[in-house]
Amino acid sequence: TRDEERFGHLRGYVTLLHQAVRRLAEAEETRYEGRVFRAMSLDSAQLDRYRPHPSGDRKLDLISWDGFTSATKSPEKAMGNLGVYATAAGKETVLFLIRPDPSGGARVYPADLSRAEDCIAAYGPAEQEVLYKIGQQFRILRRRELVRKEVAREVGVELDADEGGGPVYVVDLEAVDAFYDFAADLFRDDGDLR
């Protein structure tokens, strides 16, 4: 594939980094169990994908970003990142609010890179960064259009009186491991692995 040609030489490094992130996320002292934030700008076609599927089939509400998924545990950093992305011409400003699986069954958490002594990323401490392993799945719960002040209120940040800003699309996600959901689906209606 094209990516293999461009990035194949990094395979060993990516494998080691993936294992390190997975181990940090599994260890109680280096995982983060709270809500995290990911800001970005998307064009309208991309944004349209981030809403619950109208059929109600929860498997169709699953997404996964390429590579590692970086986020911040700091609501202040998230609001600052929204300001950066708000300037992208022709794009919508989006904030993903990511929570762990509320059932606790999947135990899907990001690695907390915010402590300098544990940091494996250049900006971990400054950005209050957390990192999900490669291929982490997220379930889309809902999407809303809010103004920046409403977003700040929701995440618990006070804005200056002159900080208004335009619309922000807020997409609520939960980190999940849907492997068994898909495995069970293979055998529905007398299906098999052939």
mmCIF file of N, CA and C in Angstrom, residues 105-182:
data_model
loop_
_atom_site.group_PDB
_atom_site.id
_atom_site.type_symbol
_atom_site.label_atom_id
_atom_site.label_comp_id
_atom_site.label_asym_id
_atom_site.label_seq_id
_atom_site.Cartn_x
_atom_site.Cartn_y
_atom_site.Cartn_z
ATOM 1 N N GLY A 105 -16.695 -1.988 32.017
ATOM 2 C CA GLY A 105 -16.378 -3.339 31.578
ATOM 3 C C GLY A 105 -15.225 -3.385 30.601
ATOM 4 N N ALA A 106 -15.189 -2.431 29.679
ATOM 5 C CA ALA A 106 -14.136 -2.437 28.669
ATOM 6 C C ALA A 106 -12.804 -1.964 29.242
ATOM 7 N N ARG A 107 -12.852 -1.162 30.284
ATOM 8 C CA ARG A 107 -11.653 -0.616 30.916
ATOM 9 C C ARG A 107 -10.709 -0.020 29.875
ATOM 10 N N VAL A 108 -11.276 0.845 29.038
ATOM 11 C CA VAL A 108 -10.513 1.488 27.980
ATOM 12 C C VAL A 108 -10.158 2.898 28.434
ATOM 13 N N TYR A 109 -8.869 3.120 28.687
ATOM 14 C CA TYR A 109 -8.400 4.412 29.147
ATOM 15 C C TYR A 109 -7.190 4.830 28.317
ATOM 16 N N PRO A 110 -6.928 6.124 28.257
ATOM 17 C CA PRO A 110 -5.703 6.572 27.597
ATOM 18 C C PRO A 110 -4.530 6.570 28.577
ATOM 19 N N ALA A 111 -3.336 6.560 28.012
ATOM 20 C CA ALA A 111 -2.133 6.735 28.820
ATOM 21 C C ALA A 111 -2.000 8.215 29.146
ATOM 22 N N ASP A 112 -1.684 8.519 30.396
ATOM 23 C CA ASP A 112 -1.518 9.896 30.844
ATOM 24 C C ASP A 112 -0.061 10.297 30.626
ATOM 25 N N LEU A 113 0.176 11.203 29.691
ATOM 26 C CA LEU A 113 1.530 11.640 29.367
ATOM 27 C C LEU A 113 1.852 12.998 29.989
ATOM 28 N N SER A 114 1.042 13.423 30.928
ATOM 29 C CA SER A 114 1.193 14.777 31.456
ATOM 30 C C SER A 114 2.283 14.914 32.511
ATOM 31 N N ARG A 115 2.778 13.808 33.041
ATOM 32 C CA ARG A 115 3.856 13.884 34.028
ATOM 33 C C ARG A 115 5.181 13.783 33.293
ATOM 34 N N ALA A 116 6.065 14.720 33.537
ATOM 35 C CA ALA A 116 7.335 14.775 32.807
ATOM 36 C C ALA A 116 8.129 13.477 32.928
ATOM 37 N N GLU A 117 8.108 12.858 34.100
ATOM 38 C CA GLU A 117 8.912 11.642 34.298
ATOM 39 C C GLU A 117 8.371 10.440 33.523
ATOM 40 N N ASP A 118 7.082 10.474 33.154
ATOM 41 C CA ASP A 118 6.487 9.376 32.396
ATOM 42 C C ASP A 118 6.372 9.702 30.917
ATOM 43 N N CYS A 119 6.772 10.892 30.545
ATOM 44 C CA CYS A 119 6.446 11.408 29.223
ATOM 45 C C CYS A 119 7.184 10.688 28.103
ATOM 46 N N ILE A 120 6.423 10.271 27.103
ATOM 47 C CA ILE A 120 7.001 9.706 25.886
ATOM 48 C C ILE A 120 6.658 10.600 24.699
ATOM 49 N N ALA A 121 6.096 11.774 24.969
ATOM 50 C CA ALA A 121 5.728 12.714 23.917
ATOM 51 C C ALA A 121 6.314 14.086 24.236
ATOM 52 N N ALA A 122 6.679 14.807 23.205
ATOM 53 C CA ALA A 122 7.331 16.100 23.387
ATOM 54 C C ALA A 122 6.474 17.118 24.127
ATOM 55 N N TYR A 123 5.165 17.096 23.893
ATOM 56 C CA TYR A 123 4.301 18.120 24.468
ATOM 57 C C TYR A 123 3.419 17.602 25.599
ATOM 58 N N GLY A 124 3.650 16.399 26.052
ATOM 59 C CA GLY A 124 2.807 15.792 27.073
ATOM 60 C C GLY A 124 2.550 16.652 28.292
ATOM 61 N N PRO A 125 3.592 17.095 28.999
ATOM 62 C CA PRO A 125 3.349 17.896 30.196
ATOM 63 C C PRO A 125 2.686 19.238 29.904
ATOM 64 N N ALA A 126 3.171 19.948 28.899
ATOM 65 C CA ALA A 126 2.622 21.278 28.597
ATOM 66 C C ALA A 126 1.176 21.203 28.130
ATOM 67 N N GLU A 127 0.840 20.189 27.376
ATOM 68 C CA GLU A 127 -0.510 20.070 26.816
ATOM 69 C C GLU A 127 -1.445 19.230 27.676
ATOM 70 N N GLN A 128 -0.916 18.682 28.790
ATOM 71 C CA GLN A 128 -1.723 17.770 29.612
ATOM 72 C C GLN A 128 -2.243 16.632 28.730
ATOM 73 N N GLU A 129 -1.334 16.095 27.917
ATOM 74 C CA GLU A 129 -1.697 15.130 26.883
ATOM 75 C C GLU A 129 -1.978 13.744 27.437
ATOM 76 N N VAL A 130 -2.974 13.116 26.821
ATOM 77 C CA VAL A 130 -3.243 11.696 27.000
ATOM 78 C C VAL A 130 -3.217 11.076 25.614
ATOM 79 N N LEU A 131 -2.929 9.783 25.559
ATOM 80 C CA LEU A 131 -2.791 9.121 24.269
ATOM 81 C C LEU A 131 -3.469 7.756 24.318
ATOM 82 N N TYR A 132 -4.364 7.533 23.347
ATOM 83 C CA TYR A 132 -4.998 6.224 23.178
ATOM 84 C C TYR A 132 -4.160 5.406 22.210
ATOM 85 N N LYS A 133 -4.202 4.105 22.371
ATOM 86 C CA LYS A 133 -3.437 3.208 21.507
ATOM 87 C C LYS A 133 -3.965 3.264 20.068
ATOM 88 N N ILE A 134 -3.189 2.715 19.169
ATOM 89 C CA ILE A 134 -3.559 2.673 17.754
ATOM 90 C C ILE A 134 -4.894 1.949 17.597
ATOM 91 N N GLY A 135 -5.764 2.519 16.786
ATOM 92 C CA GLY A 135 -7.024 1.865 16.456
ATOM 93 C C GLY A 135 -8.087 1.911 17.531
ATOM 94 N N GLN A 136 -7.903 2.755 18.545
ATOM 95 C CA GLN A 136 -8.907 2.835 19.609
ATOM 96 C C GLN A 136 -10.281 3.151 19.007
ATOM 97 N N GLN A 137 -11.295 2.453 19.487
ATOM 98 C CA GLN A 137 -12.665 2.662 19.017
ATOM 99 C C GLN A 137 -13.399 3.616 19.953
ATOM 100 N N PHE A 138 -14.270 4.422 19.337
ATOM 101 C CA PHE A 138 -15.101 5.348 20.094
ATOM 102 C C PHE A 138 -16.527 5.236 19.580
ATOM 103 N N ARG A 139 -17.476 5.352 20.492
ATOM 104 C CA ARG A 139 -18.896 5.335 20.110
ATOM 105 C C ARG A 139 -19.407 6.773 20.137
ATOM 106 N N ILE A 140 -20.045 7.185 19.042
ATOM 107 C CA ILE A 140 -20.647 8.517 18.969
ATOM 108 C C ILE A 140 -21.957 8.476 19.746
ATOM 109 N N LEU A 141 -22.077 9.345 20.726
ATOM 110 C CA LEU A 141 -23.287 9.410 21.556
ATOM 111 C C LEU A 141 -24.247 10.490 21.076
ATOM 112 N N ARG A 142 -23.703 11.669 20.754
ATOM 113 C CA ARG A 142 -24.539 12.759 20.237
ATOM 114 C C ARG A 142 -23.636 13.849 19.686
ATOM 115 N N ARG A 143 -24.263 14.735 18.889
ATOM 116 C CA ARG A 143 -23.567 15.896 18.355
ATOM 117 C C ARG A 143 -24.459 17.101 18.551
ATOM 118 N N ARG A 144 -23.837 18.199 19.000
ATOM 119 C CA ARG A 144 -24.587 19.430 19.247
ATOM 120 C C ARG A 144 -23.835 20.606 18.664
ATOM 121 N N GLU A 145 -24.568 21.651 18.346
ATOM 122 C CA GLU A 145 -23.943 22.909 17.929
ATOM 123 C C GLU A 145 -24.146 23.919 19.050
ATOM 124 N N LEU A 146 -23.034 24.403 19.617
ATOM 125 C CA LEU A 146 -23.080 25.350 20.722
ATOM 126 C C LEU A 146 -22.241 26.569 20.360
ATOM 127 N N VAL A 147 -22.415 27.640 21.102
ATOM 128 C CA VAL A 147 -21.495 28.767 20.974
ATOM 129 C C VAL A 147 -20.370 28.543 21.974
ATOM 130 N N ARG A 148 -19.257 29.210 21.745
ATOM 131 C CA ARG A 148 -18.050 28.992 22.537
ATOM 132 C C ARG A 148 -18.300 29.159 24.038
ATOM 133 N N LYS A 149 -19.098 30.145 24.430
ATOM 134 C CA LYS A 149 -19.370 30.350 25.857
ATOM 135 C C LYS A 149 -20.120 29.170 26.463
ATOM 136 N N GLU A 150 -21.020 28.557 25.697
ATOM 137 C CA GLU A 150 -21.739 27.376 26.198
ATOM 138 C C GLU A 150 -20.780 26.196 26.371
ATOM 139 N N VAL A 151 -19.849 26.067 25.438
ATOM 140 C CA VAL A 151 -18.853 24.995 25.537
ATOM 141 C C VAL A 151 -17.997 25.210 26.785
ATOM 142 N N ALA A 152 -17.562 26.442 26.988
ATOM 143 C CA ALA A 152 -16.735 26.752 28.160
ATOM 144 C C ALA A 152 -17.483 26.425 29.444
ATOM 145 N N ARG A 153 -18.743 26.789 29.499
ATOM 146 C CA ARG A 153 -19.543 26.500 30.691
ATOM 147 C C ARG A 153 -19.639 24.988 30.907
ATOM 148 N N GLU A 154 -19.845 24.253 29.829
ATOM 149 C CA GLU A 154 -19.989 22.795 29.949
ATOM 150 C C GLU A 154 -18.721 22.116 30.443
ATOM 151 N N VAL A 155 -17.563 22.614 30.017
ATOM 152 C CA VAL A 155 -16.307 21.977 30.432
ATOM 153 C C VAL A 155 -15.725 22.610 31.689
ATOM 154 N N GLY A 156 -16.380 23.655 32.204
ATOM 155 C CA GLY A 156 -15.959 24.245 33.473
ATOM 156 C C GLY A 156 -14.855 25.278 33.372
ATOM 157 N N VAL A 157 -14.831 26.019 32.271
ATOM 158 C CA VAL A 157 -13.810 27.051 32.065
ATOM 159 C C VAL A 157 -14.497 28.408 31.969
ATOM 160 N N GLU A 158 -13.918 29.399 32.623
ATOM 161 C CA GLU A 158 -14.450 30.759 32.527
ATOM 162 C C GLU A 158 -13.736 31.494 31.408
ATOM 163 N N LEU A 159 -14.527 32.114 30.529
ATOM 164 C CA LEU A 159 -13.964 32.914 29.450
ATOM 165 C C LEU A 159 -14.005 34.381 29.829
ATOM 166 N N ASP A 160 -13.093 35.160 29.242
ATOM 167 C CA ASP A 160 -13.156 36.601 29.418
ATOM 168 C C ASP A 160 -14.430 37.110 28.759
ATOM 169 N N ALA A 161 -14.909 38.242 29.213
ATOM 170 C CA ALA A 161 -16.162 38.804 28.699
ATOM 171 C C ALA A 161 -16.116 39.031 27.191
ATOM 172 N N ASP A 162 -14.948 39.357 26.644
ATOM 173 C CA ASP A 162 -14.853 39.645 25.208
ATOM 174 C C ASP A 162 -14.622 38.398 24.352
ATOM 175 N N GLU A 163 -14.508 37.239 24.975
ATOM 176 C CA GLU A 163 -14.295 36.002 24.217
ATOM 177 C C GLU A 163 -15.636 35.389 23.837
ATOM 178 N N GLY A 164 -16.107 35.712 22.674
ATOM 179 C CA GLY A 164 -17.374 35.162 22.204
ATOM 180 C C GLY A 164 -17.117 33.946 21.348
ATOM 181 N N GLY A 165 -16.826 34.212 20.103
ATOM 182 C CA GLY A 165 -16.524 33.130 19.185
ATOM 183 C C GLY A 165 -17.768 32.596 18.509
ATOM 184 N N GLY A 166 -17.539 31.935 17.402
ATOM 185 C CA GLY A 166 -18.636 31.394 16.630
ATOM 186 C C GLY A 166 -19.064 30.034 17.118
ATOM 187 N N PRO A 167 -19.769 29.326 16.264
ATOM 188 C CA PRO A 167 -20.275 28.014 16.668
ATOM 189 C C PRO A 167 -19.164 26.981 16.822
ATOM 190 N N VAL A 168 -19.408 26.064 17.728
ATOM 191 C CA VAL A 168 -18.529 24.919 17.950
ATOM 192 C C VAL A 168 -19.413 23.690 17.933
ATOM 193 N N TYR A 169 -19.047 22.714 17.132
ATOM 194 C CA TYR A 169 -19.757 21.445 17.148
ATOM 195 C C TYR A 169 -19.132 20.584 18.236
ATOM 196 N N VAL A 170 -19.955 20.120 19.153
ATOM 197 C CA VAL A 170 -19.490 19.281 20.247
ATOM 198 C C VAL A 170 -19.993 17.864 19.984
ATOM 199 N N VAL A 171 -19.062 16.927 19.925
ATOM 200 C CA VAL A 171 -19.400 15.529 19.677
ATOM 201 C C VAL A 171 -19.030 14.742 20.935
ATOM 202 N N ASP A 172 -20.034 14.140 21.557
ATOM 203 C CA ASP A 172 -19.811 13.319 22.747
ATOM 204 C C ASP A 172 -19.484 11.896 22.312
ATOM 205 N N LEU A 173 -18.362 11.381 22.821
ATOM 206 C CA LEU A 173 -17.901 10.029 22.502
ATOM 207 C C LEU A 173 -17.644 9.270 23.786
ATOM 208 N N GLU A 174 -17.678 7.937 23.682
ATOM 209 C CA GLU A 174 -17.160 7.111 24.765
ATOM 210 C C GLU A 174 -16.166 6.133 24.164
ATOM 211 N N ALA A 175 -15.068 5.931 24.874
ATOM 212 C CA ALA A 175 -14.044 4.985 24.435
ATOM 213 C C ALA A 175 -14.554 3.575 24.730
ATOM 214 N N VAL A 176 -14.517 2.715 23.728
ATOM 215 C CA VAL A 176 -15.062 1.368 23.882
ATOM 216 C C VAL A 176 -14.129 0.336 23.255
ATOM 217 N N ASP A 177 -14.384 -0.903 23.600
ATOM 218 C CA ASP A 177 -13.764 -2.036 22.930
ATOM 219 C C ASP A 177 -14.924 -2.885 22.429
ATOM 220 N N ALA A 178 -15.209 -2.779 21.142
ATOM 221 C CA ALA A 178 -16.390 -3.432 20.580
ATOM 222 C C ALA A 178 -16.067 -4.755 19.894
ATOM 223 N N PHE A 179 -14.926 -5.337 20.190
ATOM 224 C CA PHE A 179 -14.531 -6.582 19.544
ATOM 225 C C PHE A 179 -15.609 -7.658 19.675
ATOM 226 N N TYR A 180 -16.082 -7.876 20.899
ATOM 227 C CA TYR A 180 -17.049 -8.955 21.113
ATOM 228 C C TYR A 180 -18.405 -8.642 20.488
ATOM 229 N N ASP A 181 -18.765 -7.374 20.369
ATOM 230 C CA ASP A 181 -19.991 -7.002 19.664
ATOM 231 C C ASP A 181 -19.916 -7.451 18.210
ATOM 232 N N PHE A 182 -18.768 -7.193 17.579
ATOM 233 C CA PHE A 182 -18.612 -7.579 16.183
ATOM 234 C C PHE A 182 -18.470 -9.089 16.029
#
